[in-house]
Amino acid sequence: MTWLFVILGAFNSLNAAGIEYFDMKNEDQPDTVKVAFLADIHLHDIFATTTKAMNTTLPKDTKTQQPLLIRSMYAQLHSTRLFNENYFAFIHVLDELAQKNIKLIALPGDFTDDGQPINVRALAKILSRYQKKYGMRFFAIPGNHDPVKPFSSPAGKADFLTSDGNEFGLYSHGHAKCAHNHSLCDDGIKHWGYSEILSTLNDFGFSKHESDLLYETPYKNREFSWCDPNNTTRCIMMPDASYLVEPKQGVWLLAIDANIYAPQWQNTPITFKGSSRAGYNALIKAKPLLIQWIKSVVKRAKEQGKTLVAFSHFPMGDFYDNANKELHKVFNSGDFALPRVPTAQTAKTLAKTGLTLHFAGHMHLNDTALITNNKSSQLVNVQVPSLAAYKAAYKVAELNLQKQTAHINTYTLNDVADFNRLFSFYDREWLYRSDNKQDN
């Protein structure tokens, strides 16, 4: 199966050796299928249902007078992403996709902001609405923010905004700060694990739809055994959400769960490292069966003439345009997201699977990398920009099933309805911080 890729759109075309560029008409052909990729949505439900006690402290929506559970602007300024405005950006993009009559939408991870019940349920509600109204199909795969750890755990945030512009803490039961005099308690803010997230989002890629022509997972019951290297009789069952689906005749979508939460065996009870800096460098060793399964999927796709597109949360290639070595000379090994760059050996292993096209998120940037193993094995890694960071954008791949070509466009968000809906609350926050001599 030989692929020819076209990377076009609102950003400048990205040059990569071996990728040929040519014009293609935008009109849909009978043999063309469009797939949208929305990465790093980081959805936070600003309209989450809250308790009566909390309602008295929350700002009220200027349109509906509904209490709003919003994070402070101070918190947003000290993050790599927005929290509150993501809600409006997400709705804007879904409406835009509906206007473009795009039915297949992939979500390559971090579709919620830390996998809290309020955010996962809000996502499910929104996706259900668009699925029923427009006949859309959504295919999600977890990122390191959904879930934060493989299993459910107490959590909370200290920077929700009050009606007077101050911050307050909100934590789930079981968290040490839940009973604190200055904190409120609500289990809607805990960190859900795989079990709860996948069951809530069951209809969006994590189970076979009645119209799917094919659906499979690499692991039975979506879990694999991970054993202590120093005591092979001590093992735990770890979740994996990967799946292969054929939603339309001839199109195979391969959703790869690249999260790796390494068990810390020395701790009692066992704790887990976060997945943020692990990615494919850790996956190669932690999930060897997954790599073998990917190879089998590629082989079957070629044999059956299927158009195969893979997506996951983490990059499969160097997203710094081959400047990784130079950056290591300037920055410390842990800085500038350098640990997240797949090593040359990791990229080579992934290219050996035979995959040719992969969409990734995680880095909140726009990039395209070509990974070459040999003349007959080339993998293109397409980095999808985040909807929660500047400049917000998403990708659409137009797959020509006959020619085996992929025409990839990047669409930026410019005018988002209601984007300034919360700005008056930030003004109040600024005044409060100024009056109370807090750092602005």
Tab-separated table of C-alpha atoms in Angstrom:
chain	number	residue	atom	x	y	z
A	1	MET	CA	0.000	0.000	0.000
A	2	THR	CA	1.728	3.196	-1.165
A	3	TRP	CA	0.615	6.485	0.348
A	4	LEU	CA	1.051	10.003	-0.992
A	5	PHE	CA	0.413	12.785	1.508
A	6	VAL	CA	-0.668	16.355	0.968
A	7	ILE	CA	-0.330	18.686	3.971
A	8	LEU	CA	-2.151	21.952	3.298
A	9	GLY	CA	-4.336	24.476	5.110
A	10	ALA	CA	-4.219	27.616	7.185
A	11	PHE	CA	-0.595	27.059	8.188
A	12	ASN	CA	2.190	27.127	5.659
A	13	SER	CA	2.845	23.822	3.941
A	14	LEU	CA	5.399	21.788	5.871
A	15	ASN	CA	8.350	20.499	3.874
A	16	ALA	CA	9.542	16.981	4.595
A	17	ALA	CA	11.734	14.864	2.370
A	18	GLY	CA	9.763	12.268	0.496
A	19	ILE	CA	6.409	14.031	0.792
A	20	GLU	CA	5.110	15.285	-2.535
A	21	TYR	CA	2.709	18.203	-2.753
A	22	PHE	CA	0.060	18.616	-5.387
A	23	ASP	CA	-3.296	20.298	-5.823
A	24	MET	CA	-6.438	18.335	-5.187
A	25	LYS	CA	-10.000	19.535	-5.672
A	26	ASN	CA	-11.880	20.057	-2.412
A	27	GLU	CA	-15.138	18.615	-3.709
A	28	ASP	CA	-15.978	15.257	-2.187
A	29	GLN	CA	-15.593	12.347	-4.556
A	30	PRO	CA	-17.528	9.100	-4.086
A	31	ASP	CA	-14.311	7.392	-3.057
A	32	THR	CA	-13.273	10.115	-0.569
A	33	VAL	CA	-13.834	9.965	3.196
A	34	LYS	CA	-13.097	12.845	5.551
A	35	VAL	CA	-11.876	12.338	9.120
A	36	ALA	CA	-11.432	15.248	11.539
A	37	PHE	CA	-8.875	15.179	14.367
A	38	LEU	CA	-9.519	17.273	17.484
A	39	ALA	CA	-6.611	17.023	19.905
A	40	ASP	CA	-6.089	18.268	23.446
A	41	ILE	CA	-9.553	19.705	23.958
A	42	HIS	CA	-9.007	19.744	27.745
A	43	LEU	CA	-12.736	20.159	28.276
A	44	HIS	CA	-13.716	21.691	31.611
A	45	ASP	CA	-17.446	21.866	32.335
A	46	ILE	CA	-18.043	25.447	33.417
A	47	PHE	CA	-21.774	24.630	33.680
A	48	ALA	CA	-21.286	21.673	36.055
A	49	THR	CA	-24.080	21.096	38.558
A	50	THR	CA	-22.996	22.286	42.001
A	51	THR	CA	-24.345	22.116	45.553
A	52	LYS	CA	-26.517	24.827	47.141
A	53	ALA	CA	-23.702	25.704	49.499
A	54	MET	CA	-21.364	26.232	46.568
A	55	ASN	CA	-23.905	28.184	44.522
A	56	THR	CA	-23.799	31.095	46.960
A	57	THR	CA	-20.092	31.632	46.294
A	58	LEU	CA	-19.988	31.120	42.522
A	59	PRO	CA	-20.245	33.791	39.809
A	60	LYS	CA	-23.511	33.776	37.849
A	61	ASP	CA	-23.650	33.505	34.085
A	62	THR	CA	-24.565	36.859	32.558
A	63	LYS	CA	-26.933	35.152	30.092
A	64	THR	CA	-28.709	32.563	32.221
A	65	GLN	CA	-27.830	33.471	35.834
A	66	GLN	CA	-26.676	29.883	36.264
A	67	PRO	CA	-23.811	29.391	38.750
A	68	LEU	CA	-20.516	28.832	36.935
A	69	LEU	CA	-17.700	26.566	38.074
A	70	ILE	CA	-14.760	28.360	36.461
A	71	ARG	CA	-11.042	28.424	37.103
A	72	SER	CA	-9.350	31.745	37.788
A	73	MET	CA	-7.555	33.674	35.059
A	74	TYR	CA	-4.497	33.547	37.324
A	75	ALA	CA	-4.602	29.745	37.042
A	76	GLN	CA	-4.952	29.927	33.254
A	77	LEU	CA	-2.003	32.306	32.952
A	78	HIS	CA	0.176	29.845	34.848
A	79	SER	CA	-0.794	26.867	32.692
A	80	THR	CA	0.112	25.588	29.246
A	81	ARG	CA	-3.578	25.713	28.321
A	82	LEU	CA	-6.847	27.473	28.904
A	83	PHE	CA	-9.498	25.850	31.086
A	84	ASN	CA	-12.769	27.774	30.847
A	85	GLU	CA	-12.821	28.962	27.230
A	86	ASN	CA	-12.178	25.442	25.953
A	87	TYR	CA	-15.895	24.770	26.332
A	88	PHE	CA	-16.791	27.443	23.770
A	89	ALA	CA	-13.956	26.479	21.412
A	90	PHE	CA	-15.092	22.848	21.392
A	91	ILE	CA	-18.704	23.723	20.593
A	92	HIS	CA	-17.496	26.083	17.853
A	93	VAL	CA	-15.467	23.333	16.161
A	94	LEU	CA	-18.288	20.777	16.361
A	95	ASP	CA	-20.668	23.273	14.760
A	96	GLU	CA	-18.098	23.956	12.053
A	97	LEU	CA	-17.691	20.234	11.345
A	98	ALA	CA	-21.460	19.885	11.139
A	99	GLN	CA	-21.548	22.656	8.517
A	100	LYS	CA	-18.815	20.843	6.563
A	101	ASN	CA	-20.822	17.608	6.809
A	102	ILE	CA	-17.893	15.727	8.352
A	103	LYS	CA	-19.174	12.613	10.104
A	104	LEU	CA	-16.046	10.899	11.449
A	105	ILE	CA	-14.210	12.669	14.288
A	106	ALA	CA	-11.186	11.311	16.155
A	107	LEU	CA	-10.146	12.637	19.571
A	108	PRO	CA	-6.422	11.826	20.104
A	109	GLY	CA	-6.356	12.234	23.883
A	110	ASP	CA	-6.668	14.894	26.575
A	111	PHE	CA	-10.310	15.282	25.634
A	112	THR	CA	-10.976	16.252	29.274
A	113	ASP	CA	-9.003	18.278	31.758
A	114	ASP	CA	-7.820	15.637	34.266
A	115	GLY	CA	-10.628	13.125	33.777
A	116	GLN	CA	-12.942	14.389	36.530
A	117	PRO	CA	-16.513	12.991	36.516
A	118	ILE	CA	-17.998	16.421	35.786
A	119	ASN	CA	-15.804	16.804	32.701
A	120	VAL	CA	-16.155	13.252	31.369
A	121	ARG	CA	-19.945	13.389	31.740
A	122	ALA	CA	-20.053	16.798	30.048
A	123	LEU	CA	-18.052	15.424	27.115
A	124	ALA	CA	-20.375	12.426	26.798
A	125	LYS	CA	-23.412	14.709	26.847
A	126	ILE	CA	-22.007	16.999	24.149
A	127	LEU	CA	-20.895	14.143	21.898
A	128	SER	CA	-24.273	12.425	22.270
A	129	ARG	CA	-26.048	15.599	21.205
A	130	TYR	CA	-24.002	15.975	18.026
A	131	GLN	CA	-24.147	12.278	17.285
A	132	LYS	CA	-27.942	12.271	17.417
A	133	LYS	CA	-28.433	15.585	15.621
A	134	TYR	CA	-25.876	15.232	12.815
A	135	GLY	CA	-25.124	11.518	12.623
A	136	MET	CA	-21.515	12.086	13.682
A	137	ARG	CA	-19.327	9.265	14.956
A	138	PHE	CA	-16.678	10.015	17.577
A	139	PHE	CA	-13.592	7.897	18.252
A	140	ALA	CA	-11.711	8.759	21.440
A	141	ILE	CA	-8.455	7.443	22.860
A	142	PRO	CA	-7.128	8.534	26.282
A	143	GLY	CA	-4.303	10.993	26.860
A	144	ASN	CA	-2.265	11.556	30.005
A	145	HIS	CA	-4.962	13.911	31.346
A	146	ASP	CA	-7.759	11.376	30.940
A	147	PRO	CA	-7.014	9.621	33.144
A	148	VAL	CA	-4.246	11.175	35.221
A	149	LYS	CA	-3.547	7.741	36.734
A	150	PRO	CA	-4.880	4.317	35.656
A	151	PHE	CA	-7.235	3.992	38.610
A	152	SER	CA	-9.595	6.400	40.349
A	153	SER	CA	-8.150	8.612	43.096
A	154	PRO	CA	-9.064	11.651	45.259
A	155	ALA	CA	-8.257	15.016	43.697
A	156	GLY	CA	-9.180	18.669	43.533
A	157	LYS	CA	-8.133	22.169	42.555
A	158	ALA	CA	-7.328	25.238	44.655
A	159	ASP	CA	-8.103	27.885	42.041
A	160	PHE	CA	-11.834	28.013	41.307
A	161	LEU	CA	-13.248	31.522	41.135
A	162	THR	CA	-15.769	33.053	43.543
A	163	SER	CA	-18.291	35.746	42.671
A	164	ASP	CA	-16.134	38.411	44.351
A	165	GLY	CA	-13.005	37.487	42.387
A	166	ASN	CA	-11.276	35.382	45.031
A	167	GLU	CA	-10.091	31.789	44.614
A	168	PHE	CA	-11.393	28.791	46.549
A	169	GLY	CA	-10.475	25.121	46.779
A	170	LEU	CA	-12.720	22.251	45.740
A	171	TYR	CA	-11.698	18.664	46.506
A	172	SER	CA	-13.225	15.212	46.423
A	173	HIS	CA	-13.963	13.141	49.504
A	174	GLY	CA	-10.876	11.233	50.571
A	175	HIS	CA	-8.567	14.125	49.742
A	176	ALA	CA	-6.612	15.540	52.692
A	177	LYS	CA	-7.892	19.064	51.982
A	178	CYS	CA	-11.545	18.091	51.666
A	179	ALA	CA	-12.284	18.798	55.334
A	180	HIS	CA	-10.229	21.998	55.413
A	181	ASN	CA	-12.105	25.084	56.556
A	182	HIS	CA	-11.371	26.897	53.307
A	183	SER	CA	-12.250	24.017	50.983
A	184	LEU	CA	-15.495	22.533	49.698
A	185	CYS	CA	-16.005	18.858	48.957
A	186	ASP	CA	-17.532	17.275	45.855
A	187	ASP	CA	-16.740	13.881	44.293
A	188	GLY	CA	-17.399	15.321	40.843
A	189	ILE	CA	-13.872	16.691	40.987
A	190	LYS	CA	-12.022	13.429	41.763
A	191	HIS	CA	-9.768	11.784	39.184
A	192	TRP	CA	-11.546	8.964	37.407
A	193	GLY	CA	-9.577	5.971	36.181
A	194	TYR	CA	-9.903	3.946	32.989
A	195	SER	CA	-12.891	1.904	34.129
A	196	GLU	CA	-15.120	4.894	34.835
A	197	ILE	CA	-13.984	6.960	31.846
A	198	LEU	CA	-14.344	4.189	29.274
A	199	SER	CA	-17.765	3.108	30.558
A	200	THR	CA	-19.057	6.703	30.453
A	201	LEU	CA	-17.666	7.193	26.929
A	202	ASN	CA	-18.587	3.693	25.806
A	203	ASP	CA	-20.453	4.909	22.707
A	204	PHE	CA	-17.497	6.928	21.414
A	205	GLY	CA	-15.026	4.328	20.227
A	206	PHE	CA	-14.827	2.046	23.230
A	207	SER	CA	-17.417	-0.447	21.991
A	208	LYS	CA	-18.640	-1.779	18.668
A	209	HIS	CA	-21.377	0.310	17.055
A	210	GLU	CA	-24.123	-1.558	15.220
A	211	SER	CA	-22.978	-0.031	11.929
A	212	ASP	CA	-19.279	-0.876	12.372
A	213	LEU	CA	-17.993	-3.436	9.876
A	214	LEU	CA	-15.079	-4.427	12.122
A	215	TYR	CA	-14.134	-3.866	15.750
A	216	GLU	CA	-11.323	-5.429	17.776
A	217	THR	CA	-8.951	-4.787	20.674
A	218	PRO	CA	-5.416	-6.145	21.243
A	219	TYR	CA	-5.973	-7.262	24.834
A	220	LYS	CA	-8.727	-9.457	26.218
A	221	ASN	CA	-10.932	-7.452	28.588
A	222	ARG	CA	-8.788	-4.411	27.733
A	223	GLU	CA	-6.067	-5.226	30.255
A	224	PHE	CA	-2.585	-6.710	30.370
A	225	SER	CA	-0.384	-8.095	33.128
A	226	TRP	CA	2.498	-5.957	34.412
A	227	CYS	CA	4.892	-7.737	36.776
A	228	ASP	CA	7.510	-6.503	39.193
A	229	PRO	CA	10.902	-7.075	37.467
A	230	ASN	CA	12.377	-8.031	40.838
A	231	ASN	CA	9.531	-10.380	41.751
A	232	THR	CA	7.766	-11.873	38.725
A	233	THR	CA	5.093	-13.428	40.942
A	234	ARG	CA	3.924	-9.953	41.900
A	235	CYS	CA	1.766	-8.636	39.058
A	236	ILE	CA	-1.125	-6.271	38.522
A	237	MET	CA	-3.610	-5.988	35.671
A	238	MET	CA	-3.194	-2.688	33.827
A	239	PRO	CA	-5.777	-1.148	31.456
A	240	ASP	CA	-5.293	-0.474	27.750
A	241	ALA	CA	-7.957	1.219	25.612
A	242	SER	CA	-6.568	0.526	22.107
A	243	TYR	CA	-8.957	-0.573	19.353
A	244	LEU	CA	-9.378	-1.009	15.601
A	245	VAL	CA	-12.637	0.006	13.939
A	246	GLU	CA	-14.008	0.061	10.396
A	247	PRO	CA	-16.824	2.650	10.564
A	248	LYS	CA	-17.097	2.933	6.778
A	249	GLN	CA	-16.352	0.422	4.060
A	250	GLY	CA	-12.625	0.435	3.366
A	251	VAL	CA	-11.578	2.785	6.206
A	252	TRP	CA	-9.731	1.406	9.224
A	253	LEU	CA	-9.146	3.728	12.191
A	254	LEU	CA	-6.477	2.460	14.565
A	255	ALA	CA	-6.732	4.064	18.013
A	256	ILE	CA	-3.556	3.400	20.020
A	257	ASP	CA	-3.515	3.856	23.778
A	258	ALA	CA	0.044	5.127	24.292
A	259	ASN	CA	-0.376	5.930	27.990
A	260	ILE	CA	2.184	4.269	30.236
A	261	TYR	CA	1.722	4.506	34.010
A	262	ALA	CA	4.735	2.682	35.428
A	263	PRO	CA	4.017	0.933	38.760
A	264	GLN	CA	6.222	2.011	41.668
A	265	TRP	CA	6.597	-1.403	43.241
A	266	GLN	CA	8.541	-0.138	46.249
A	267	ASN	CA	5.521	1.799	47.516
A	268	THR	CA	2.717	0.338	49.632
A	269	PRO	CA	0.131	0.578	48.290
A	270	ILE	CA	1.593	0.630	44.774
A	271	THR	CA	1.612	4.067	43.159
A	272	PHE	CA	2.081	4.949	39.485
A	273	LYS	CA	4.211	7.399	37.573
A	274	GLY	CA	2.300	9.811	35.379
A	275	SER	CA	2.198	9.189	31.640
A	276	SER	CA	3.075	12.737	30.596
A	277	ARG	CA	6.746	12.156	29.766
A	278	ALA	CA	6.572	8.445	28.954
A	279	GLY	CA	4.952	8.094	25.543
A	280	TYR	CA	6.301	5.679	22.963
A	281	ASN	CA	9.774	5.545	24.511
A	282	ALA	CA	8.202	3.694	27.437
A	283	LEU	CA	5.503	1.900	25.432
A	284	ILE	CA	8.014	-0.115	23.400
A	285	LYS	CA	9.058	-2.009	26.533
A	286	ALA	CA	5.800	-1.900	28.501
A	287	LYS	CA	3.414	-3.101	25.756
A	288	PRO	CA	5.271	-5.416	23.350
A	289	LEU	CA	2.053	-7.246	22.457
A	290	LEU	CA	0.541	-3.935	21.359
A	291	ILE	CA	3.405	-3.397	18.901
A	292	GLN	CA	2.890	-6.894	17.485
A	293	TRP	CA	-0.838	-6.236	17.152
A	294	ILE	CA	-0.169	-3.012	15.229
A	295	LYS	CA	2.031	-4.979	12.830
A	296	SER	CA	-0.761	-7.500	12.286
A	297	VAL	CA	-3.278	-4.716	11.655
A	298	VAL	CA	-0.990	-3.156	9.024
A	299	LYS	CA	-0.481	-6.527	7.350
A	300	ARG	CA	-4.209	-7.271	7.219
A	301	ALA	CA	-5.012	-3.781	5.941
A	302	LYS	CA	-2.631	-4.274	3.020
A	303	GLU	CA	-3.969	-7.732	2.246
A	304	GLN	CA	-7.589	-6.539	2.308
A	305	GLY	CA	-7.022	-3.205	0.559
A	306	LYS	CA	-8.120	-1.121	3.546
A	307	THR	CA	-7.144	2.504	4.095
A	308	LEU	CA	-5.487	2.535	7.524
A	309	VAL	CA	-5.063	5.687	9.626
A	310	ALA	CA	-3.653	5.536	13.148
A	311	PHE	CA	-4.003	8.051	15.948
A	312	SER	CA	-2.890	8.301	19.562
A	313	HIS	CA	-2.079	10.975	22.083
A	314	PHE	CA	1.705	10.864	21.883
A	315	PRO	CA	3.999	11.725	18.946
A	316	MET	CA	5.667	8.925	17.005
A	317	GLY	CA	8.406	11.177	15.629
A	318	ASP	CA	10.580	14.205	16.334
A	319	PHE	CA	8.295	17.245	16.559
A	320	TYR	CA	11.206	19.720	16.724
A	321	ASP	CA	12.027	19.480	13.009
A	322	ASN	CA	15.265	17.539	13.542
A	323	ALA	CA	16.588	20.145	16.001
A	324	ASN	CA	16.396	17.749	18.939
A	325	LYS	CA	20.176	17.252	19.250
A	326	GLU	CA	20.817	20.999	19.182
A	327	LEU	CA	18.140	21.619	21.823
A	328	HIS	CA	19.787	19.048	24.096
A	329	LYS	CA	22.972	21.093	23.921
A	330	VAL	CA	21.157	24.226	25.097
A	331	PHE	CA	18.595	22.922	27.570
A	332	ASN	CA	18.791	20.480	30.451
A	333	SER	CA	17.630	16.942	29.670
A	334	GLY	CA	14.303	17.467	31.451
A	335	ASP	CA	13.520	20.879	29.937
A	336	PHE	CA	11.666	21.993	26.823
A	337	ALA	CA	9.680	18.726	26.697
A	338	LEU	CA	12.806	16.938	25.457
A	339	PRO	CA	11.983	13.674	27.311
A	340	ARG	CA	8.777	13.509	25.260
A	341	VAL	CA	10.614	13.298	21.927
A	342	PRO	CA	10.744	9.696	20.666
A	343	THR	CA	14.319	8.457	20.423
A	344	ALA	CA	15.704	7.460	17.041
A	345	GLN	CA	15.401	3.802	18.038
A	346	THR	CA	11.791	4.257	19.166
A	347	ALA	CA	10.864	5.987	15.900
A	348	LYS	CA	12.588	3.225	13.933
A	349	THR	CA	10.670	0.538	15.845
A	350	LEU	CA	7.391	2.312	15.121
A	351	ALA	CA	8.250	2.700	11.424
A	352	LYS	CA	8.991	-1.032	11.285
A	353	THR	CA	5.361	-1.755	12.156
A	354	GLY	CA	4.527	-0.617	8.627
A	355	LEU	CA	2.271	2.247	9.681
A	356	THR	CA	2.343	5.077	7.159
A	357	LEU	CA	0.091	7.759	8.669
A	358	HIS	CA	-0.334	8.665	12.344
A	359	PHE	CA	-2.028	11.644	14.023
A	360	ALA	CA	-0.846	12.746	17.471
A	361	GLY	CA	-1.581	15.416	20.059
A	362	HIS	CA	0.031	16.142	23.435
A	363	MET	CA	2.473	18.845	22.320
A	364	HIS	CA	-0.131	21.544	21.478
A	365	LEU	CA	1.707	22.427	18.272
A	366	ASN	CA	1.435	22.024	14.513
A	367	ASP	CA	4.089	19.883	12.867
A	368	THR	CA	4.687	17.045	10.422
A	369	ALA	CA	7.570	14.583	10.678
A	370	LEU	CA	8.741	11.876	8.295
A	371	ILE	CA	10.240	8.768	9.884
A	372	THR	CA	12.181	6.647	7.417
A	373	ASN	CA	13.173	3.086	8.181
A	374	ASN	CA	13.959	2.111	4.598
A	375	LYS	CA	12.713	2.968	1.136
A	376	SER	CA	9.669	0.757	1.570
A	377	SER	CA	8.866	1.830	5.158
A	378	GLN	CA	8.069	5.499	5.778
A	379	LEU	CA	5.880	6.801	8.590
A	380	VAL	CA	4.371	10.286	8.609
A	381	ASN	CA	3.574	11.683	12.072
A	382	VAL	CA	1.100	14.586	11.960
A	383	GLN	CA	0.972	16.744	15.102
A	384	VAL	CA	-2.541	18.107	15.661
A	385	PRO	CA	-2.607	21.519	17.409
A	386	SER	CA	-4.586	21.898	20.632
A	387	LEU	CA	-8.030	23.498	20.931
A	388	ALA	CA	-6.919	24.801	24.352
A	389	ALA	CA	-3.837	26.784	23.317
A	390	TYR	CA	-2.843	29.512	20.876
A	391	LYS	CA	-3.242	29.160	18.031
A	392	ALA	CA	-6.145	26.767	18.347
A	393	ALA	CA	-6.634	24.533	15.325
A	394	TYR	CA	-7.696	21.096	14.134
A	395	LYS	CA	-6.931	18.792	11.209
A	396	VAL	CA	-9.094	17.170	8.552
A	397	ALA	CA	-7.796	14.259	6.484
A	398	GLU	CA	-9.464	13.623	3.123
A	399	LEU	CA	-8.784	9.989	2.316
A	400	ASN	CA	-9.011	8.926	-1.300
A	401	LEU	CA	-9.688	5.212	-1.032
A	402	GLN	CA	-8.920	4.445	-4.669
A	403	LYS	CA	-5.709	6.423	-5.052
A	404	GLN	CA	-4.566	5.753	-1.474
A	405	THR	CA	-3.789	9.433	-0.911
A	406	ALA	CA	-4.361	11.626	2.111
A	407	HIS	CA	-5.087	15.326	1.694
A	408	ILE	CA	-4.592	16.954	5.117
A	409	ASN	CA	-5.853	20.445	5.936
A	410	THR	CA	-5.286	22.531	9.075
A	411	TYR	CA	-8.108	24.839	10.178
A	412	THR	CA	-7.530	27.582	12.736
A	413	LEU	CA	-10.109	29.050	15.099
A	414	ASN	CA	-10.436	32.792	14.679
A	415	ASP	CA	-13.838	33.993	15.925
A	416	VAL	CA	-15.385	31.787	18.613
A	417	ALA	CA	-18.879	32.635	19.817
A	418	ASP	CA	-19.044	33.468	23.551
A	419	PHE	CA	-15.272	33.391	23.888
A	420	ASN	CA	-15.425	36.626	25.940
A	421	ARG	CA	-18.462	35.519	27.955
A	422	LEU	CA	-16.466	35.202	31.183
A	423	PHE	CA	-14.221	38.241	30.794
A	424	SER	CA	-16.177	40.378	33.284
A	425	PHE	CA	-15.388	37.811	35.985
A	426	TYR	CA	-11.694	38.087	35.189
A	427	ASP	CA	-11.983	41.878	35.548
A	428	ARG	CA	-13.448	41.329	39.012
A	429	GLU	CA	-10.653	38.889	39.814
A	430	TRP	CA	-8.050	41.459	38.780
A	431	LEU	CA	-9.591	44.089	41.056
A	432	TYR	CA	-9.754	41.648	43.958
A	433	ARG	CA	-6.102	40.658	43.562
A	434	SER	CA	-5.076	44.305	43.271
A	435	ASP	CA	-7.085	45.403	46.322
A	436	ASN	CA	-5.680	42.542	48.388
A	437	LYS	CA	-2.125	43.081	47.130
A	438	GLN	CA	-1.916	39.610	45.601
A	439	ASP	CA	0.639	38.914	42.889
A	440	ASN	CA	-0.794	39.718	39.455
